[in-house]
PDB file of C-alpha atoms in Angstrom:
ATOM      1  CA  MET A   1     114.322 140.955 148.472  1.00 52.00           C
ATOM      2  CA  LYS A   2     112.283 144.078 147.791  1.00 58.00           C
ATOM      3  CA  MET A   3     112.698 146.640 145.049  1.00 63.00           C
ATOM      4  CA  GLU A   4     112.372 150.348 145.734  1.00 66.00           C
ATOM      5  CA  MET A   5     108.966 150.660 144.028  1.00 76.00           C
ATOM      6  CA  GLU A   6     105.597 148.995 144.229  1.00 85.00           C
ATOM      7  CA  ILE A   7     104.170 147.797 140.924  1.00 89.00           C
ATOM      8  CA  VAL A   8     100.717 146.587 139.944  1.00 91.00           C
ATOM      9  CA  LEU A   9     100.274 143.733 137.470  1.00 92.00           C
ATOM     10  CA  GLU A  10      96.977 142.968 135.740  1.00 92.00           C
ATOM     11  CA  LEU A  11      96.113 139.343 134.975  1.00 93.00           C
ATOM     12  CA  VAL A  12      93.275 138.440 132.613  1.00 92.00           C
ATOM     13  CA  GLU A  13      92.342 134.800 132.899  1.00 92.00           C
ATOM     14  CA  GLY A  14      89.022 133.357 131.754  1.00 87.00           C
ATOM     15  CA  GLY A  15      87.438 136.823 131.462  1.00 87.00           C
ATOM     16  CA  VAL A  16      88.337 137.756 135.063  1.00 90.00           C
ATOM     17  CA  HIS A  17      90.673 140.720 135.698  1.00 89.00           C
ATOM     18  CA  THR A  18      92.892 140.382 138.782  1.00 91.00           C
ATOM     19  CA  LEU A  19      95.301 143.058 140.027  1.00 92.00           C
ATOM     20  CA  PHE A  20      98.463 142.027 141.897  1.00 91.00           C
ATOM     21  CA  GLN A  21     100.323 144.690 143.876  1.00 91.00           C
ATOM     22  CA  THR A  22     103.891 143.885 144.934  1.00 89.00           C
ATOM     23  CA  SER A  23     107.338 145.220 145.695  1.00 89.00           C
ATOM     24  CA  LYS A  24     109.023 141.799 145.394  1.00 90.00           C
ATOM     25  CA  SER A  25     112.013 141.638 143.069  1.00 91.00           C
ATOM     26  CA  LYS A  26     111.113 138.124 141.865  1.00 94.00           C
ATOM     27  CA  ILE A  27     107.552 137.044 141.014  1.00 94.00           C
ATOM     28  CA  THR A  28     106.904 133.427 140.072  1.00 96.00           C
ATOM     29  CA  ILE A  29     104.004 132.545 137.760  1.00 96.00           C
ATOM     30  CA  GLY A  30     102.486 129.133 137.054  1.00 96.00           C
ATOM     31  CA  ARG A  31      99.884 126.538 138.043  1.00 95.00           C
ATOM     32  CA  ALA A  32     101.665 125.472 141.266  1.00 95.00           C
ATOM     33  CA  GLU A  33     100.178 126.768 144.521  1.00 95.00           C
ATOM     34  CA  SER A  34     103.685 127.872 145.548  1.00 95.00           C
ATOM     35  CA  CYS A  35     103.779 130.507 142.753  1.00 95.00           C
ATOM     36  CA  ASP A  36     103.181 134.180 143.574  1.00 94.00           C
ATOM     37  CA  ILE A  37     100.645 134.358 140.741  1.00 94.00           C
ATOM     38  CA  THR A  38      98.793 131.053 140.410  1.00 94.00           C
ATOM     39  CA  LEU A  39      97.100 130.328 137.093  1.00 95.00           C
ATOM     40  CA  SER A  40      94.361 127.794 136.416  1.00 93.00           C
ATOM     41  CA  ASP A  41      95.113 127.889 132.677  1.00 93.00           C
ATOM     42  CA  ASP A  42      95.845 124.419 131.226  1.00 93.00           C
ATOM     43  CA  GLY A  43      98.370 126.056 128.870  1.00 93.00           C
ATOM     44  CA  ALA A  44     100.544 127.071 131.832  1.00 95.00           C
ATOM     45  CA  SER A  45     103.239 124.874 133.348  1.00 96.00           C
ATOM     46  CA  LYS A  46     103.492 124.374 137.117  1.00 96.00           C
ATOM     47  CA  GLN A  47     106.515 126.722 137.222  1.00 96.00           C
ATOM     48  CA  HIS A  48     105.930 128.605 133.974  1.00 97.00           C
ATOM     49  CA  CYS A  49     107.993 131.806 134.225  1.00 97.00           C
ATOM     50  CA  THR A  50     109.366 134.516 136.477  1.00 97.00           C
ATOM     51  CA  ILE A  51     109.249 138.305 136.385  1.00 95.00           C
ATOM     52  CA  GLU A  52     112.495 139.532 137.886  1.00 94.00           C
ATOM     53  CA  PHE A  53     113.632 143.050 138.800  1.00 91.00           C
ATOM     54  CA  SER A  54     117.363 143.342 138.174  1.00 88.00           C
ATOM     55  CA  ASN A  55     119.631 146.368 137.581  1.00 86.00           C
ATOM     56  CA  GLY A  56     116.653 148.729 137.467  1.00 84.00           C
ATOM     57  CA  ARG A  57     114.742 146.749 134.821  1.00 89.00           C
ATOM     58  CA  PHE A  58     112.102 144.042 134.679  1.00 92.00           C
ATOM     59  CA  TRP A  59     112.837 140.763 132.922  1.00 95.00           C
ATOM     60  CA  ILE A  60     110.490 137.949 131.959  1.00 96.00           C
ATOM     61  CA  ILE A  61     112.254 134.574 132.178  1.00 96.00           C
ATOM     62  CA  ASP A  62     110.654 131.401 130.862  1.00 97.00           C
ATOM     63  CA  SER A  63     111.210 128.398 133.152  1.00 96.00           C
ATOM     64  CA  ALA A  64     111.554 125.854 130.304  1.00 94.00           C
ATOM     65  CA  SER A  65     107.749 125.727 130.101  1.00 94.00           C
ATOM     66  CA  LYS A  66     106.046 123.264 127.776  1.00 93.00           C
ATOM     67  CA  ASN A  67     104.012 125.846 125.814  1.00 94.00           C
ATOM     68  CA  GLY A  68     106.399 128.777 126.116  1.00 95.00           C
ATOM     69  CA  THR A  69     106.060 132.380 127.266  1.00 96.00           C
ATOM     70  CA  HIS A  70     105.245 135.158 124.800  1.00 96.00           C
ATOM     71  CA  ILE A  71     105.656 138.933 124.936  1.00 94.00           C
ATOM     72  CA  ASN A  72     103.584 140.815 122.371  1.00 93.00           C
ATOM     73  CA  HIS A  73     102.953 137.520 120.514  1.00 92.00           C
ATOM     74  CA  GLU A  74     106.672 136.689 120.217  1.00 94.00           C
ATOM     75  CA  PRO A  75     108.128 133.636 122.022  1.00 95.00           C
ATOM     76  CA  VAL A  76     110.786 134.566 124.592  1.00 96.00           C
ATOM     77  CA  GLU A  77     113.190 132.792 126.922  1.00 96.00           C
ATOM     78  CA  ARG A  78     114.577 135.896 128.658  1.00 96.00           C
ATOM     79  CA  GLU A  79     113.436 139.349 127.619  1.00 95.00           C
ATOM     80  CA  LEU A  80     113.008 142.839 129.048  1.00 93.00           C
ATOM     81  CA  PHE A  81     109.415 143.572 130.127  1.00 92.00           C
ATOM     82  CA  TYR A  82     108.176 147.166 129.678  1.00 90.00           C
ATOM     83  CA  LEU A  83     105.010 149.146 130.239  1.00 90.00           C
ATOM     84  CA  GLY A  84     102.673 148.378 127.349  1.00 89.00           C
ATOM     85  CA  ASP A  85     104.032 144.859 126.800  1.00 91.00           C
ATOM     86  CA  ILE A  86     101.627 141.934 127.141  1.00 93.00           C
ATOM     87  CA  ILE A  87     102.833 138.592 128.482  1.00 95.00           C
ATOM     88  CA  GLN A  88     100.861 135.610 127.213  1.00 95.00           C
ATOM     89  CA  ILE A  89     100.840 132.290 129.043  1.00 96.00           C
ATOM     90  CA  GLY A  90      98.426 129.860 127.409  1.00 94.00           C
ATOM     91  CA  GLU A  91      95.131 131.800 127.198  1.00 93.00           C
ATOM     92  CA  SER A  92      96.088 134.150 130.071  1.00 94.00           C
ATOM     93  CA  TYR A  93      97.534 137.659 129.756  1.00 95.00           C
ATOM     94  CA  ILE A  94      99.619 139.786 132.134  1.00 94.00           C
ATOM     95  CA  ARG A  95     100.721 143.415 131.858  1.00 93.00           C
ATOM     96  CA  PHE A  96     101.644 146.366 134.056  1.00 91.00           C
ATOM     97  CA  ALA A  97      98.394 148.014 135.223  1.00 88.00           C
ATOM     98  CA  ALA A  98      99.285 151.590 134.232  1.00 83.00           C
ATOM     99  CA  ASN A  99      95.970 153.019 135.479  1.00 81.00           C
ATOM    100  CA  GLU A 100      96.761 151.735 138.987  1.00 83.00           C
ATOM    101  CA  MET A 101     100.292 153.215 139.180  1.00 80.00           C
ATOM    102  CA  SER A 102     101.653 156.755 139.364  1.00 80.00           C
ATOM    103  CA  ILE A 103     102.685 158.611 136.208  1.00 81.00           C
ATOM    104  CA  THR A 104     106.241 158.827 137.577  1.00 82.00           C
ATOM    105  CA  LEU A 105     106.416 155.054 137.976  1.00 82.00           C
ATOM    106  CA  CYS A 106     104.907 154.544 134.514  1.00 82.00           C
ATOM    107  CA  GLN A 107     107.618 156.761 133.013  1.00 83.00           C
ATOM    108  CA  ARG A 108     110.286 154.584 134.664  1.00 81.00           C
ATOM    109  CA  LEU A 109     108.727 151.415 133.210  1.00 83.00           C
ATOM    110  CA  LYS A 110     108.327 152.597 129.631  1.00 85.00           C
ATOM    111  CA  ARG A 111     110.360 151.227 126.746  1.00 81.00           C
ATOM    112  CA  PRO A 112     113.318 153.636 126.221  1.00 79.00           C
ATOM    113  CA  SER A 113     112.975 153.911 122.434  1.00 64.00           C
ATOM    114  CA  LYS A 114     109.191 154.155 122.338  1.00 50.00           C
ATOM    115  CA  LYS A 115     107.109 157.282 122.874  1.00 52.00           C
ATOM    116  CA  PHE A 116     104.492 156.712 125.562  1.00 46.00           C
ATOM    117  CA  SER A 117     101.310 158.546 126.257  1.00 47.00           C
ATOM    118  CA  GLN A 118      99.168 157.222 129.062  1.00 46.00           C
ATOM    119  CA  ASN A 119      95.686 156.522 127.733  1.00 44.00           C
ATOM    120  CA  ALA A 120      93.227 155.599 130.460  1.00 39.00           C
ATOM    121  CA  SER A 121      90.586 154.655 127.914  1.00 37.00           C
ATOM    122  CA  ILE A 122      92.444 151.553 126.721  1.00 40.00           C
ATOM    123  CA  THR A 123      92.287 148.354 128.710  1.00 43.00           C
ATOM    124  CA  LEU A 124      93.299 144.766 128.150  1.00 47.00           C
ATOM    125  CA  ALA A 125      90.401 142.442 127.531  1.00 42.00           C
ATOM    126  CA  GLN A 126      90.333 138.800 126.672  1.00 37.00           C
ATOM    127  CA  SER A 127      88.157 137.836 123.756  1.00 36.00           C
ATOM    128  CA  ALA A 128      86.003 134.794 124.017  1.00 34.00           C
ATOM    129  CA  ILE A 129      87.319 132.979 120.974  1.00 35.00           C
ATOM    130  CA  LYS A 130      85.936 129.526 120.383  1.00 34.00           C
ATOM    131  CA  ALA A 131      88.002 127.170 118.285  1.00 33.00           C
ATOM    132  CA  SER A 132      85.776 125.675 115.642  1.00 33.00           C
ATOM    133  CA  LYS A 133      86.302 123.337 112.719  1.00 34.00           C
ATOM    134  CA  GLY A 134      88.596 125.059 110.226  1.00 39.00           C
ATOM    135  CA  HIS A 135      88.922 128.166 112.459  1.00 39.00           C
ATOM    136  CA  ASN A 136      92.446 129.572 112.785  1.00 39.00           C
ATOM    137  CA  ARG A 137      93.114 131.112 116.225  1.00 39.00           C
ATOM    138  CA  ASN A 138      96.232 132.957 115.068  1.00 39.00           C
ATOM    139  CA  ASN A 139      94.113 135.283 112.956  1.00 38.00           C
ATOM    140  CA  HIS A 140      92.675 136.620 116.215  1.00 38.00           C
ATOM    141  CA  ARG A 141      95.946 137.626 117.877  1.00 38.00           C
ATOM    142  CA  ASN A 142      95.750 134.648 120.260  1.00 38.00           C
ATOM    143  CA  GLY A 143      92.587 135.920 121.945  1.00 38.00           C
ATOM    144  CA  ALA A 144      93.921 139.328 123.019  1.00 40.00           C
ATOM    145  CA  ALA A 145      92.096 142.481 122.164  1.00 40.00           C
ATOM    146  CA  GLU A 146      92.334 146.092 123.252  1.00 41.00           C
ATOM    147  CA  LEU A 147      89.007 147.817 123.633  1.00 38.00           C
ATOM    148  CA  THR A 148      88.147 151.444 124.360  1.00 38.00           C
ATOM    149  CA  ASP A 149      85.883 152.360 127.285  1.00 40.00           C
ATOM    150  CA  LEU A 150      82.971 152.836 124.871  1.00 38.00           C
ATOM    151  CA  GLU A 151      83.375 149.347 123.421  1.00 40.00           C
ATOM    152  CA  ILE A 152      83.804 147.833 126.880  1.00 40.00           C
ATOM    153  CA  SER A 153      80.667 149.474 128.238  1.00 40.00           C
ATOM    154  CA  LYS A 154      78.723 147.898 125.376  1.00 41.00           C
ATOM    155  CA  LYS A 155      80.221 144.452 126.087  1.00 42.00           C
ATOM    156  CA  ARG A 156      80.179 144.409 129.915  1.00 42.00           C
ATOM    157  CA  SER A 157      78.502 141.470 131.502  1.00 40.00           C
ATOM    158  CA  SER A 158      77.756 140.515 135.067  1.00 36.00           C
ATOM    159  CA  SER A 159      80.210 137.609 134.806  1.00 40.00           C
ATOM    160  CA  LYS A 160      83.263 139.919 134.649  1.00 47.00           C
ATOM    161  CA  ARG A 161      84.841 140.622 138.011  1.00 53.00           C
ATOM    162  CA  LEU A 162      87.793 142.743 139.107  1.00 58.00           C
ATOM    163  CA  ILE A 163      89.809 141.259 141.943  1.00 61.00           C
ATOM    164  CA  LYS A 164      92.654 143.020 143.751  1.00 63.00           C
ATOM    165  CA  LYS A 165      95.385 141.020 145.514  1.00 64.00           C
ATOM    166  CA  LYS A 166      98.615 141.980 147.197  1.00 63.00           C
ATOM    167  CA  ILE A 167     101.702 139.782 146.910  1.00 64.00           C
ATOM    168  CA  ILE A 168     103.551 139.934 150.206  1.00 58.00           C
ATOM    169  CA  SER A 169     107.283 139.468 150.247  1.00 53.00           C
TER     170      SER A 169
END
């Protein structure tokens, strides 16, 4: 089943940004090859969660995963998913790729009670946080960081790649 719009999701896994473009109403995420978005993250279950388009809204639904699904650092079982929200699965992060979608579509995806201004200079980046003896990961927002273009240009390395994929229904 297709929805009436085409969305773009950005996945950050192991320092690699991947864009997924789809108009499917149900997107499965996990380690299994049968998933629409396949993760290599050990913190992800084989069938970890689903993003579902229903009644004009996007929902994130955890599939009874071992390590849980988080939106904006809060554990969820079934929750609305809006523009600006970050889904965390293990050490991987997913969000709507606002810079790859039209302003009209972005306005439809925004949280109703939250003012939204599209800022192209902010991007999702995954910090390289190493767990060390006595080091608490939670103090680092579970490895997620938002960096401005200026900060990113200073930290770019040849190992970062941007990959675009299309999920076909």
